[in-house]
Amino acid sequence: MGHLRPAGQEEEFDFDVPEDLGPLQFVKLHKQHTVVDDAWFCNLITVQGPGTSAEAVFPCYRWVQGEGILSLPEGTARLAGDNALDVFQKYREKELKERQQTYCWATWKEGLPQTIAADCKDDLPPNMRFHEEKRLDFEWTLKAGVLEMGLKRVYTLLRSWNHLEDFDQIFWGQKSALAEKVHQCWQEDELFGYQFLNGANPMLLRRSTSLPSRLVLPSGMEELQAQLEKELKNGSLFEADFILLDGIPANVIRGEPQYLAAPLVMLRMDPGGKLLPMAIQIQPPNPSSPAPTLFLPSDPPLAWLLAKIWVRNSDFQLQELQFHLLNTHLVAEVIAVATMRCLPGLHPIFKLLVPHIRYTMEINTRSRTQLISDGGIFDQVVSTGGGGHVQLLTRAVAQLTYHSLCPPDDLANRGLLRIPSALYARDALQLWEVTARYVKGMVHLFYQSDDIVRGDPELQAWCREITEVGLCHAQDRGFPVSFQSRAQLCHFLTMCVFTCTAQHAAINQGQLDWYGWVPNAPCTMRMPPPTSKDDVTMETVMGSLPDVQKACLQMTITWHLGRLQPDMVPLGHHTEKYFSDPRTKAVLSQFQADLDNLEKEITARNEQLDLPYEYLKPSRIENSITI
């Protein structure tokens, strides 16, 4: 029985074969060619033998088009053999040769990870494209967002833009409950600190092990020095350093220069787990200038607020470019392209990974042609646009280590383990453990010993392709060039699945809540950072924040990219049956049960919280990067 569908239709076909064909190895699929070549998408073909003999499954999950014959092997996962007479061996070699011609690497920008070779979405291999419902949703919501933006522009044309309350004029339409809470409380120090732990970018905060060398305390600040040293001694001093932004050229938008800073924030954790800012240095010290001003919570309210806004603007840049685009999207694309080039469809690791790379090549290609392209959204409204974003990404590659993608290592390195109020950290670790159990269950079915891992040529080629080709010789940053043991393979695969699912969910969904109220996360700043505390007026604050047009565009794009997708597939709940072995089904079922248990735990915890942390609830984590 086969499942096929052209666009907008779905059909099942049954065929009866009069004689017993014996054990089946392949089925061949051919679509009759009509005047119009209507491609059909085949899910899978199942063959029920005579009597009680087992059902044979032939997974396909790709488009059938043109006049060729598609050969589908029986779905049992098999490692490469060295028997040249083996029909499966010949098939996998031919398949990889064809895939390596279809899926080619390209350099988007020198010094950044390699990407799929496609100048626009239409150049992508058909099997990597959005299906119709996904494409329509993506394009229509963008159009609806642009229409809403136009209405907001018209609505504000005759009104003033001189006070923070004026942002209320555009704060309507699509928004979340948490975004409303941010709108109410964004000026509070407590919410400012909370975002470093559990906001849209929980990746920068670290526990201080000494006072940062860039922190220059002017004379007269002995009291602050004593406070900082006391918190340091107690292990309750934290820092967020945006030094990566130092020296990045700022954008010029329609002839108007924009501005960037590289702040340092010092924070303390109170006994109740609240993270509160103690001091902000907006720019690092410069030998040719006087010591930078240090902004404190006791300063005039508008000066302190503007210092925090500068931090939030800097956080927006690193969240979008370093932690979102580079560390999830571009890493996932490298995994996706290497998987298509090096692992044939019969390989168990291909079957394990392929549900987690769905739509990633197309969403990234659209990003390169619409968001970060010349004249794209970044150039139009973001202070790192106009080329600064590429320089920032190139710098961020040096910090893209293997450890940084593995929460147990990353969180230990940043001193964030066992902090009750660090909810991202807590949920990420639990998801890592659940994913690691799933991966280990699958790997141990096919690799009975370390020797089998070492002796798998396709697997070793895949590892080299990711580290040496896709990530441009990342062995210097701790990525492996070969797998020597099952444990090493499991750790690497857990990183791959976690990056393509949970990590992207944690970073992506926060845009909707934390970036909708623009003053909390301005995409750009239109005046240089303040150097004096007494000169800051409401005019300075409003003159620094994005104007109406940029604010509207920020709201539209962050809603479009941060919302839950209508065709979303939750983590571990893909319907494609790439594996046909009942043992693999048991491992997947256990993964789903573990995720359900974690969902219940997180839900129960969140019911006790004023600000529930939802981004790593398994039901909200998409199975691949699709937006």
XYZ file of C-alpha atoms in Angstrom:
627
model
C 0.000 0.000 0.000
C 1.446 3.416 -0.875
C 0.717 6.947 0.372
C 1.178 9.602 -2.320
C 0.050 13.169 -2.505
C 0.204 15.938 -5.090
C -0.166 19.490 -3.846
C -3.398 19.799 -1.905
C -4.501 16.155 -2.279
C -3.788 12.927 -0.506
C -4.391 9.425 -1.798
C -3.667 5.868 -0.793
C -3.161 3.139 -3.388
C -3.623 -0.624 -2.847
C -2.222 -3.231 -5.222
C -2.626 -6.992 -4.964
C 0.205 -9.190 -6.265
C -0.957 -12.776 -6.975
C 2.321 -14.614 -6.233
C 4.643 -14.692 -3.188
C 7.697 -12.573 -4.000
C 9.828 -13.871 -1.113
C 11.850 -11.489 1.078
C 11.708 -8.004 -0.481
C 14.788 -5.792 -0.775
C 13.578 -2.928 -3.014
C 10.431 -1.550 -4.578
C 10.544 0.618 -7.678
C 8.305 3.605 -8.095
C 7.470 5.226 -11.402
C 4.973 8.022 -12.046
C 3.389 8.172 -15.464
C 4.466 11.314 -17.234
C 1.655 13.624 -18.329
C 1.814 16.813 -20.378
C 2.111 18.772 -17.119
C 4.732 17.227 -14.845
C 2.784 17.230 -11.572
C 5.163 16.095 -8.863
C 3.806 13.711 -6.224
C 5.108 13.384 -2.699
C 5.393 9.772 -1.553
C 5.382 9.097 2.182
C 6.028 5.378 2.273
C 5.144 2.040 0.703
C 4.182 -0.960 2.831
C 3.940 -4.524 1.561
C 1.989 -7.140 3.491
C 3.205 -10.653 2.679
C 0.901 -13.689 2.362
C -0.622 -15.148 5.523
C 0.965 -13.915 8.712
C 4.363 -12.915 7.271
C 5.637 -9.560 8.421
C 4.878 -6.280 6.717
C 7.788 -4.785 4.764
C 8.123 -0.986 4.896
C 9.842 1.156 2.258
C 10.195 4.771 3.504
C 10.335 7.455 0.809
C 9.299 10.945 2.054
C 10.316 12.720 -1.119
C 8.958 14.038 -4.381
C 8.415 11.706 -7.328
C 8.752 13.696 -10.520
C 9.969 13.421 -14.090
C 10.246 10.116 -15.929
C 12.859 8.375 -13.765
C 12.289 5.279 -11.663
C 12.732 5.717 -7.915
C 14.255 2.702 -6.211
C 13.352 2.378 -2.513
C 15.234 -0.048 -0.229
C 13.438 -1.881 2.580
C 13.518 0.317 5.706
C 15.760 -1.742 8.005
C 18.730 0.429 8.988
C 22.036 -1.037 7.847
C 25.646 -0.001 8.302
C 27.968 -0.038 5.271
C 29.285 -3.485 4.403
C 32.472 -4.186 2.502
C 30.832 -6.738 0.238
C 30.889 -5.356 -3.307
C 28.255 -7.913 -4.383
C 25.803 -6.671 -1.758
C 22.916 -4.937 -3.589
C 22.447 -2.525 -0.655
C 26.124 -1.527 -0.788
C 25.870 -0.641 -4.486
C 22.657 1.269 -3.819
C 24.113 3.385 -1.004
C 27.235 4.252 -3.028
C 25.115 5.364 -5.995
C 22.783 7.345 -3.703
C 25.674 9.233 -2.053
C 27.231 10.042 -5.413
C 23.936 11.573 -6.591
C 23.390 13.406 -3.296
C 26.877 14.933 -3.400
C 26.022 16.415 -6.787
C 22.647 17.716 -5.526
C 23.799 19.063 -2.139
C 26.878 21.242 -2.614
C 28.634 23.543 -0.141
C 28.941 27.282 -0.679
C 30.636 30.158 1.134
C 28.145 32.873 2.065
C 30.806 35.050 3.719
C 34.480 34.236 4.221
C 35.210 33.021 7.764
C 31.643 31.854 8.465
C 30.301 28.275 8.381
C 29.599 26.867 4.923
C 25.995 26.823 3.659
C 23.961 24.956 1.066
C 24.754 26.198 -2.461
C 21.532 28.078 -3.337
C 21.290 31.754 -4.278
C 17.549 31.761 -3.565
C 14.894 29.343 -2.343
C 14.084 28.188 -5.898
C 17.652 26.836 -6.274
C 17.190 24.375 -3.407
C 16.751 20.634 -4.007
C 12.961 19.999 -4.169
C 13.058 17.642 -1.164
C 14.351 20.456 1.059
C 11.614 22.943 0.132
C 8.676 24.029 2.302
C 5.502 22.068 1.601
C 2.597 24.131 0.333
C 0.843 24.754 3.682
C 4.111 25.911 5.261
C 4.955 28.168 2.311
C 1.499 29.790 2.283
C 1.497 30.395 6.042
C 5.002 31.904 5.935
C 4.237 34.240 3.036
C 0.727 35.262 4.117
C 1.642 36.067 7.716
C 4.476 38.220 6.443
C 2.005 40.095 4.201
C -0.463 40.473 7.118
C 2.376 41.818 9.289
C 3.367 44.362 6.651
C -0.273 45.462 6.375
C -0.528 45.887 10.174
C 2.719 47.862 10.084
C 1.261 50.181 7.438
C -1.830 50.778 9.583
C 0.360 51.622 12.590
C 2.383 54.089 10.528
C -0.784 55.870 9.357
C -2.192 55.847 12.909
C 0.915 57.564 14.301
C 1.433 60.105 11.503
C -0.487 62.916 13.175
C 0.611 62.112 16.712
C 3.672 63.136 18.662
C 6.615 60.794 19.318
C 8.136 62.463 22.374
C 7.397 60.209 25.348
C 7.837 56.526 26.168
C 4.040 56.223 26.360
C 3.931 57.088 22.646
C 5.140 53.527 21.932
C 1.663 52.450 23.146
C 0.343 53.817 19.845
C 1.922 50.876 18.006
C 1.687 48.266 20.786
C -1.457 46.570 19.489
C -2.233 43.700 17.160
C -0.305 40.451 17.573
C 1.273 40.172 21.024
C 1.666 37.669 23.850
C 0.635 37.836 27.534
C 4.282 38.000 28.609
C 4.900 40.868 26.147
C 2.119 42.754 27.961
C 3.865 42.094 31.301
C 7.150 43.386 29.800
C 5.270 46.497 28.625
C 4.115 47.124 32.221
C 7.356 46.329 34.103
C 10.272 46.795 31.669
C 11.776 49.713 33.649
C 12.148 47.650 36.841
C 15.648 46.438 37.745
C 14.286 43.036 38.686
C 12.895 42.363 35.191
C 16.085 43.733 33.625
C 18.158 41.206 35.612
C 15.692 38.339 35.086
C 16.187 38.484 31.322
C 19.845 37.446 31.605
C 18.723 34.197 33.247
C 15.468 33.380 31.467
C 14.802 35.915 28.709
C 15.387 35.783 24.963
C 19.159 35.483 25.471
C 20.162 33.404 28.516
C 23.575 32.663 26.950
C 25.763 35.587 28.032
C 25.499 35.741 31.816
C 28.322 34.229 33.875
C 29.216 34.072 37.542
C 32.205 36.338 38.231
C 35.413 34.662 39.412
C 37.192 38.032 39.760
C 36.386 41.665 39.034
C 36.617 42.170 35.248
C 39.806 43.973 34.164
C 37.788 46.414 32.035
C 35.795 47.614 35.076
C 37.384 50.936 36.016
C 36.043 52.331 39.300
C 36.514 56.105 39.466
C 37.622 57.614 42.778
C 34.742 58.154 45.182
C 33.301 54.697 44.424
C 34.930 52.847 47.328
C 31.519 51.819 48.613
C 30.642 50.153 45.287
C 34.062 48.469 45.226
C 33.411 47.023 48.709
C 29.936 45.813 47.664
C 31.281 44.132 44.513
C 34.063 42.418 46.490
C 31.606 41.204 49.116
C 29.273 39.689 46.466
C 32.297 38.147 44.724
C 33.405 36.505 47.949
C 29.873 35.145 48.516
C 29.707 33.725 44.973
C 26.718 35.934 44.197
C 28.390 38.356 41.732
C 27.527 37.941 38.043
C 28.504 39.755 34.861
C 27.339 40.170 31.280
C 30.070 41.504 29.019
C 29.241 42.652 25.479
C 32.886 43.204 24.499
C 32.321 41.315 21.219
C 30.568 44.483 19.953
C 33.561 46.727 20.621
C 34.743 48.396 17.422
C 31.987 46.938 15.195
C 30.972 49.683 12.716
C 27.406 50.923 13.227
C 24.841 51.090 10.441
C 23.794 54.190 8.503
C 20.045 54.069 7.747
C 18.750 56.429 5.036
C 21.692 58.717 5.595
C 21.190 58.792 9.391
C 24.089 57.319 11.448
C 23.155 54.719 14.095
C 25.218 53.833 17.168
C 26.568 50.759 18.951
C 28.102 50.188 22.368
C 29.890 47.304 24.135
C 28.534 47.435 27.702
C 29.525 45.538 30.820
C 26.843 44.875 33.459
C 27.649 43.772 37.002
C 24.787 42.073 38.853
C 24.224 40.442 42.224
C 21.920 37.594 43.112
C 19.906 38.207 46.266
C 19.035 35.313 48.606
C 15.610 34.978 46.934
C 17.238 34.271 43.553
C 16.530 37.708 42.050
C 19.310 39.039 39.830
C 19.738 42.794 40.300
C 22.047 45.165 38.397
C 24.716 46.972 40.456
C 26.603 48.950 37.801
C 26.726 49.469 34.019
C 29.773 50.579 32.053
C 28.367 51.399 28.595
C 31.704 51.484 26.750
C 35.038 49.803 27.579
C 37.960 51.976 28.686
C 40.037 53.570 25.945
C 43.648 54.696 26.586
C 43.068 57.950 24.695
C 39.878 58.944 26.596
C 38.975 59.607 30.222
C 37.685 56.651 32.249
C 34.186 55.668 31.107
C 31.227 56.792 33.221
C 29.800 54.127 35.510
C 25.996 54.166 35.747
C 24.359 53.079 39.003
C 20.803 52.336 40.222
C 21.114 55.420 42.481
C 21.640 57.741 39.465
C 18.923 60.091 38.142
C 16.157 57.706 36.918
C 16.371 58.613 33.212
C 20.187 58.256 33.132
C 19.951 54.787 34.724
C 17.099 53.837 32.376
C 19.057 54.924 29.296
C 22.094 52.906 30.450
C 19.864 49.821 30.747
C 18.356 50.510 27.295
C 21.890 50.518 25.855
C 22.480 47.113 27.421
C 19.206 45.796 25.987
C 20.115 47.101 22.513
C 23.473 45.316 22.735
C 21.756 42.151 23.938
C 19.429 42.280 20.908
C 22.461 42.285 18.576
C 24.203 39.302 20.205
C 20.975 37.348 20.626
C 20.018 37.675 16.955
C 23.468 37.211 15.421
C 25.675 35.128 17.708
C 23.281 32.944 19.673
C 20.360 32.665 17.240
C 21.694 32.869 13.680
C 25.195 31.439 14.123
C 24.876 28.991 17.019
C 21.555 27.439 15.973
C 20.608 28.200 12.330
C 24.033 28.026 10.709
C 25.242 25.078 12.818
C 22.019 23.180 12.013
C 22.517 23.868 8.306
C 26.037 22.420 8.441
C 24.630 19.298 10.127
C 21.866 19.108 7.493
C 24.125 19.455 4.430
C 26.761 17.044 5.808
C 24.014 14.494 6.597
C 22.666 14.637 3.035
C 26.165 14.388 1.547
C 27.673 11.643 3.727
C 24.967 9.400 5.180
C 22.838 7.268 2.836
C 19.147 6.719 3.589
C 19.847 3.213 4.937
C 22.254 4.518 7.588
C 20.788 4.475 11.134
C 22.260 7.909 11.913
C 20.630 9.350 8.777
C 17.296 7.904 9.939
C 17.877 9.342 13.431
C 18.762 12.860 12.237
C 16.633 13.474 9.156
C 13.446 14.516 11.046
C 15.542 17.188 12.811
C 16.739 18.906 9.602
C 13.296 19.436 8.018
C 12.928 22.869 6.317
C 16.232 24.193 7.747
C 17.889 24.756 4.371
C 14.934 26.781 3.070
C 14.458 28.959 6.174
C 18.192 29.760 6.155
C 18.205 30.511 2.431
C 15.239 32.857 2.910
C 17.116 34.497 5.789
C 20.149 35.113 3.554
C 17.969 36.656 0.839
C 15.570 38.686 3.057
C 16.969 39.329 6.545
C 20.765 39.579 6.424
C 21.194 40.269 2.702
C 22.338 43.579 1.229
C 19.350 45.906 1.688
C 17.542 43.298 3.840
C 15.785 43.809 7.186
C 19.065 44.095 9.134
C 20.312 46.849 6.829
C 16.950 48.652 7.124
C 16.487 48.734 10.913
C 19.286 47.146 12.971
C 22.316 49.023 14.288
C 24.672 46.158 13.347
C 23.278 46.098 9.767
C 25.165 47.490 6.799
C 28.117 45.100 7.210
C 28.682 45.248 10.971
C 26.566 42.112 11.328
C 28.956 40.099 9.143
C 31.975 41.329 11.133
C 30.200 40.428 14.378
C 29.343 36.928 13.112
C 32.958 36.379 12.037
C 34.163 37.370 15.533
C 31.543 35.140 17.139
C 32.871 32.097 15.237
C 35.963 32.153 17.493
C 33.632 31.614 20.480
C 31.671 28.842 18.713
C 33.311 25.939 20.543
C 32.020 22.378 20.854
C 31.579 22.974 24.612
C 29.480 26.106 23.964
C 26.857 23.952 22.172
C 26.589 21.387 25.000
C 24.642 22.762 28.015
C 26.363 20.571 30.661
C 29.720 22.081 29.612
C 28.476 25.573 28.771
C 26.498 26.063 31.993
C 29.315 24.673 34.153
C 31.758 26.987 32.383
C 29.496 29.982 33.106
C 28.927 28.975 36.757
C 25.165 28.625 36.299
C 24.546 25.123 37.639
C 22.217 24.568 40.588
C 20.740 28.079 40.696
C 17.003 27.633 41.441
C 15.985 30.816 39.583
C 18.011 29.888 36.451
C 15.097 28.218 34.650
C 16.666 28.036 31.176
C 19.671 26.292 32.739
C 17.513 23.827 34.642
C 15.263 22.917 31.696
C 18.125 22.790 29.169
C 20.037 20.293 31.331
C 16.991 18.054 31.725
C 16.249 18.151 28.005
C 19.883 17.358 27.252
C 19.663 14.292 29.520
C 16.383 13.083 27.961
C 17.804 13.586 24.441
C 21.053 11.844 25.399
C 19.085 8.806 26.657
C 17.180 8.638 23.359
C 20.329 8.959 21.255
C 22.163 6.328 23.308
C 19.204 3.952 22.950
C 19.329 4.276 19.154
C 23.125 4.173 18.805
C 23.513 1.045 20.952
C 21.048 -0.850 18.729
C 23.390 -0.507 15.750
C 26.877 -0.143 17.249
C 27.564 -3.005 19.624
C 31.129 -1.850 20.336
C 33.553 1.066 19.933
C 35.271 -0.893 17.141
C 32.120 -0.773 15.007
C 31.982 3.024 15.464
C 35.649 3.393 14.478
C 35.153 1.104 11.473
C 32.124 2.897 9.968
C 33.532 4.822 6.973
C 30.304 6.766 6.257
C 30.002 7.929 9.868
C 33.659 9.016 10.015
C 33.296 10.903 6.699
C 30.207 12.674 8.122
C 32.127 13.759 11.229
C 35.034 15.130 9.152
C 32.633 16.897 6.779
C 30.971 18.770 9.672
C 34.159 19.785 11.487
C 36.633 20.356 8.644
C 34.377 21.480 5.775
C 31.087 22.870 7.160
C 32.524 24.491 10.285
C 35.835 25.400 8.544
C 38.429 23.398 10.541
C 36.658 23.651 13.887
C 38.893 21.001 15.488
C 40.770 24.046 16.892
C 37.562 24.786 18.816
C 37.128 21.285 20.222
C 34.966 19.644 17.531
C 35.941 16.028 16.756
C 37.342 14.974 13.351
C 36.605 11.297 14.046
C 34.656 9.165 16.509
C 36.664 6.753 18.610
C 33.889 5.390 20.840
C 30.128 4.988 21.192
C 30.151 7.506 24.057
C 31.852 10.137 21.878
C 29.371 9.515 19.048
C 26.395 9.747 21.438
C 27.614 13.068 22.875
C 28.053 14.556 19.405
C 24.631 13.357 18.200
C 22.984 14.710 21.357
C 24.560 18.101 20.549
C 23.183 17.876 16.982
C 19.619 17.038 18.039
C 19.631 19.514 20.957
C 20.906 22.390 18.750
C 18.258 21.733 16.062
C 15.408 21.503 18.585
C 15.590 22.686 22.211
C 18.325 25.302 21.858
C 16.636 26.963 18.901
C 13.286 26.946 20.752
C 14.849 28.633 23.802
C 16.401 31.411 21.718
C 13.738 31.876 19.050
C 10.506 31.987 21.065
C 11.706 34.719 23.410
C 11.678 37.257 20.568
C 7.880 37.288 20.677
C 7.722 38.146 24.382
C 10.760 40.317 25.022
C 11.172 42.205 21.715
C 7.540 43.177 21.041
C 7.735 46.151 23.431
C 10.477 47.975 21.537
C 12.034 50.071 24.376
C 12.910 46.794 26.162
C 15.001 45.587 23.210
C 15.613 48.357 20.683
C 16.928 47.079 17.350
C 18.961 50.261 16.896
C 20.043 53.424 18.727
C 19.968 56.814 16.995
C 22.204 58.833 19.357
C 25.635 58.074 20.846
C 25.763 56.602 24.373
C 25.609 59.168 27.189
C 28.894 60.105 28.868
C 27.339 62.207 31.618
C 24.470 61.358 33.967
C 23.043 64.826 34.436
C 22.337 65.655 30.789
C 19.919 62.773 30.113
C 16.384 64.036 29.447
C 13.285 62.366 27.988
C 14.307 63.983 24.699
C 17.651 62.111 24.852
C 15.884 58.797 25.556
C 13.331 59.182 22.745
C 16.005 60.523 20.364
C 18.057 57.386 21.049
C 15.254 54.827 20.667
C 14.038 53.646 17.220
C 11.631 55.940 15.391
C 8.088 54.848 14.461
C 9.039 53.156 11.201
C 11.868 51.075 12.682
C 9.827 50.221 15.789
C 6.911 48.977 13.643
C 9.211 46.830 11.520
C 10.869 45.346 14.634
C 7.460 44.381 16.057
C 6.316 42.832 12.777
C 9.431 40.741 12.210
C 9.818 39.509 15.789
C 6.163 38.451 15.847
C 6.527 36.688 12.485
C 9.668 34.824 13.576
C 8.862 34.161 17.238
C 5.285 32.842 17.051
C 4.489 29.120 17.206
C 4.204 27.704 13.688
C 0.769 26.320 12.674
C 2.319 23.187 11.088
C 4.736 22.761 13.989
C 5.895 19.209 14.770
C 6.719 18.894 18.515
C 10.043 17.358 19.531
C 10.056 13.564 19.101
C 6.590 13.461 17.502
C 7.499 13.301 13.804
C 5.165 11.031 11.845
C 7.756 9.882 9.271
C 8.673 6.230 9.800
C 12.284 6.086 8.648
C 13.070 3.113 10.919
C 11.172 -0.163 10.484
C 12.746 -2.181 13.326
C 10.319 -2.575 16.290
C 13.226 -1.996 18.723
C 13.701 1.535 17.337
C 9.983 2.193 17.867
C 10.385 1.234 21.528
C 13.313 3.692 21.913
C 11.269 6.488 20.301
C 8.243 5.673 22.506
C 10.448 5.898 25.602
C 11.740 9.308 24.394
C 8.146 10.519 23.986
C 7.243 9.236 27.476
C 10.304 11.000 28.990
C 9.311 14.233 27.226
C 5.730 13.929 28.528
C 7.017 13.500 32.087
C 9.266 16.552 31.726
C 6.304 18.525 30.337
C 4.291 17.703 33.470
C 7.196 18.705 35.756
C 7.702 22.053 33.995
C 3.941 22.764 33.958
C 3.668 22.071 37.709
C 6.673 24.280 38.450
C 5.376 27.105 36.258
C 2.069 27.161 38.127
C 4.007 28.331 41.203
C 5.796 31.177 39.367
C 4.849 34.800 38.665
C 6.763 34.562 35.381
C 6.430 31.030 34.008
C 9.351 29.849 31.827
C 7.727 28.107 28.865
C 10.286 28.006 26.037
C 11.632 24.550 26.892
C 8.314 22.834 27.502
C 8.622 19.833 25.147
C 5.233 20.591 23.545
C 6.589 24.012 22.484
C 9.901 22.757 21.086
C 9.821 22.228 17.342
C 11.454 19.063 16.002
C 13.680 21.057 13.616
C 14.562 24.672 12.760
C 11.727 25.753 10.474
C 11.481 29.496 11.241
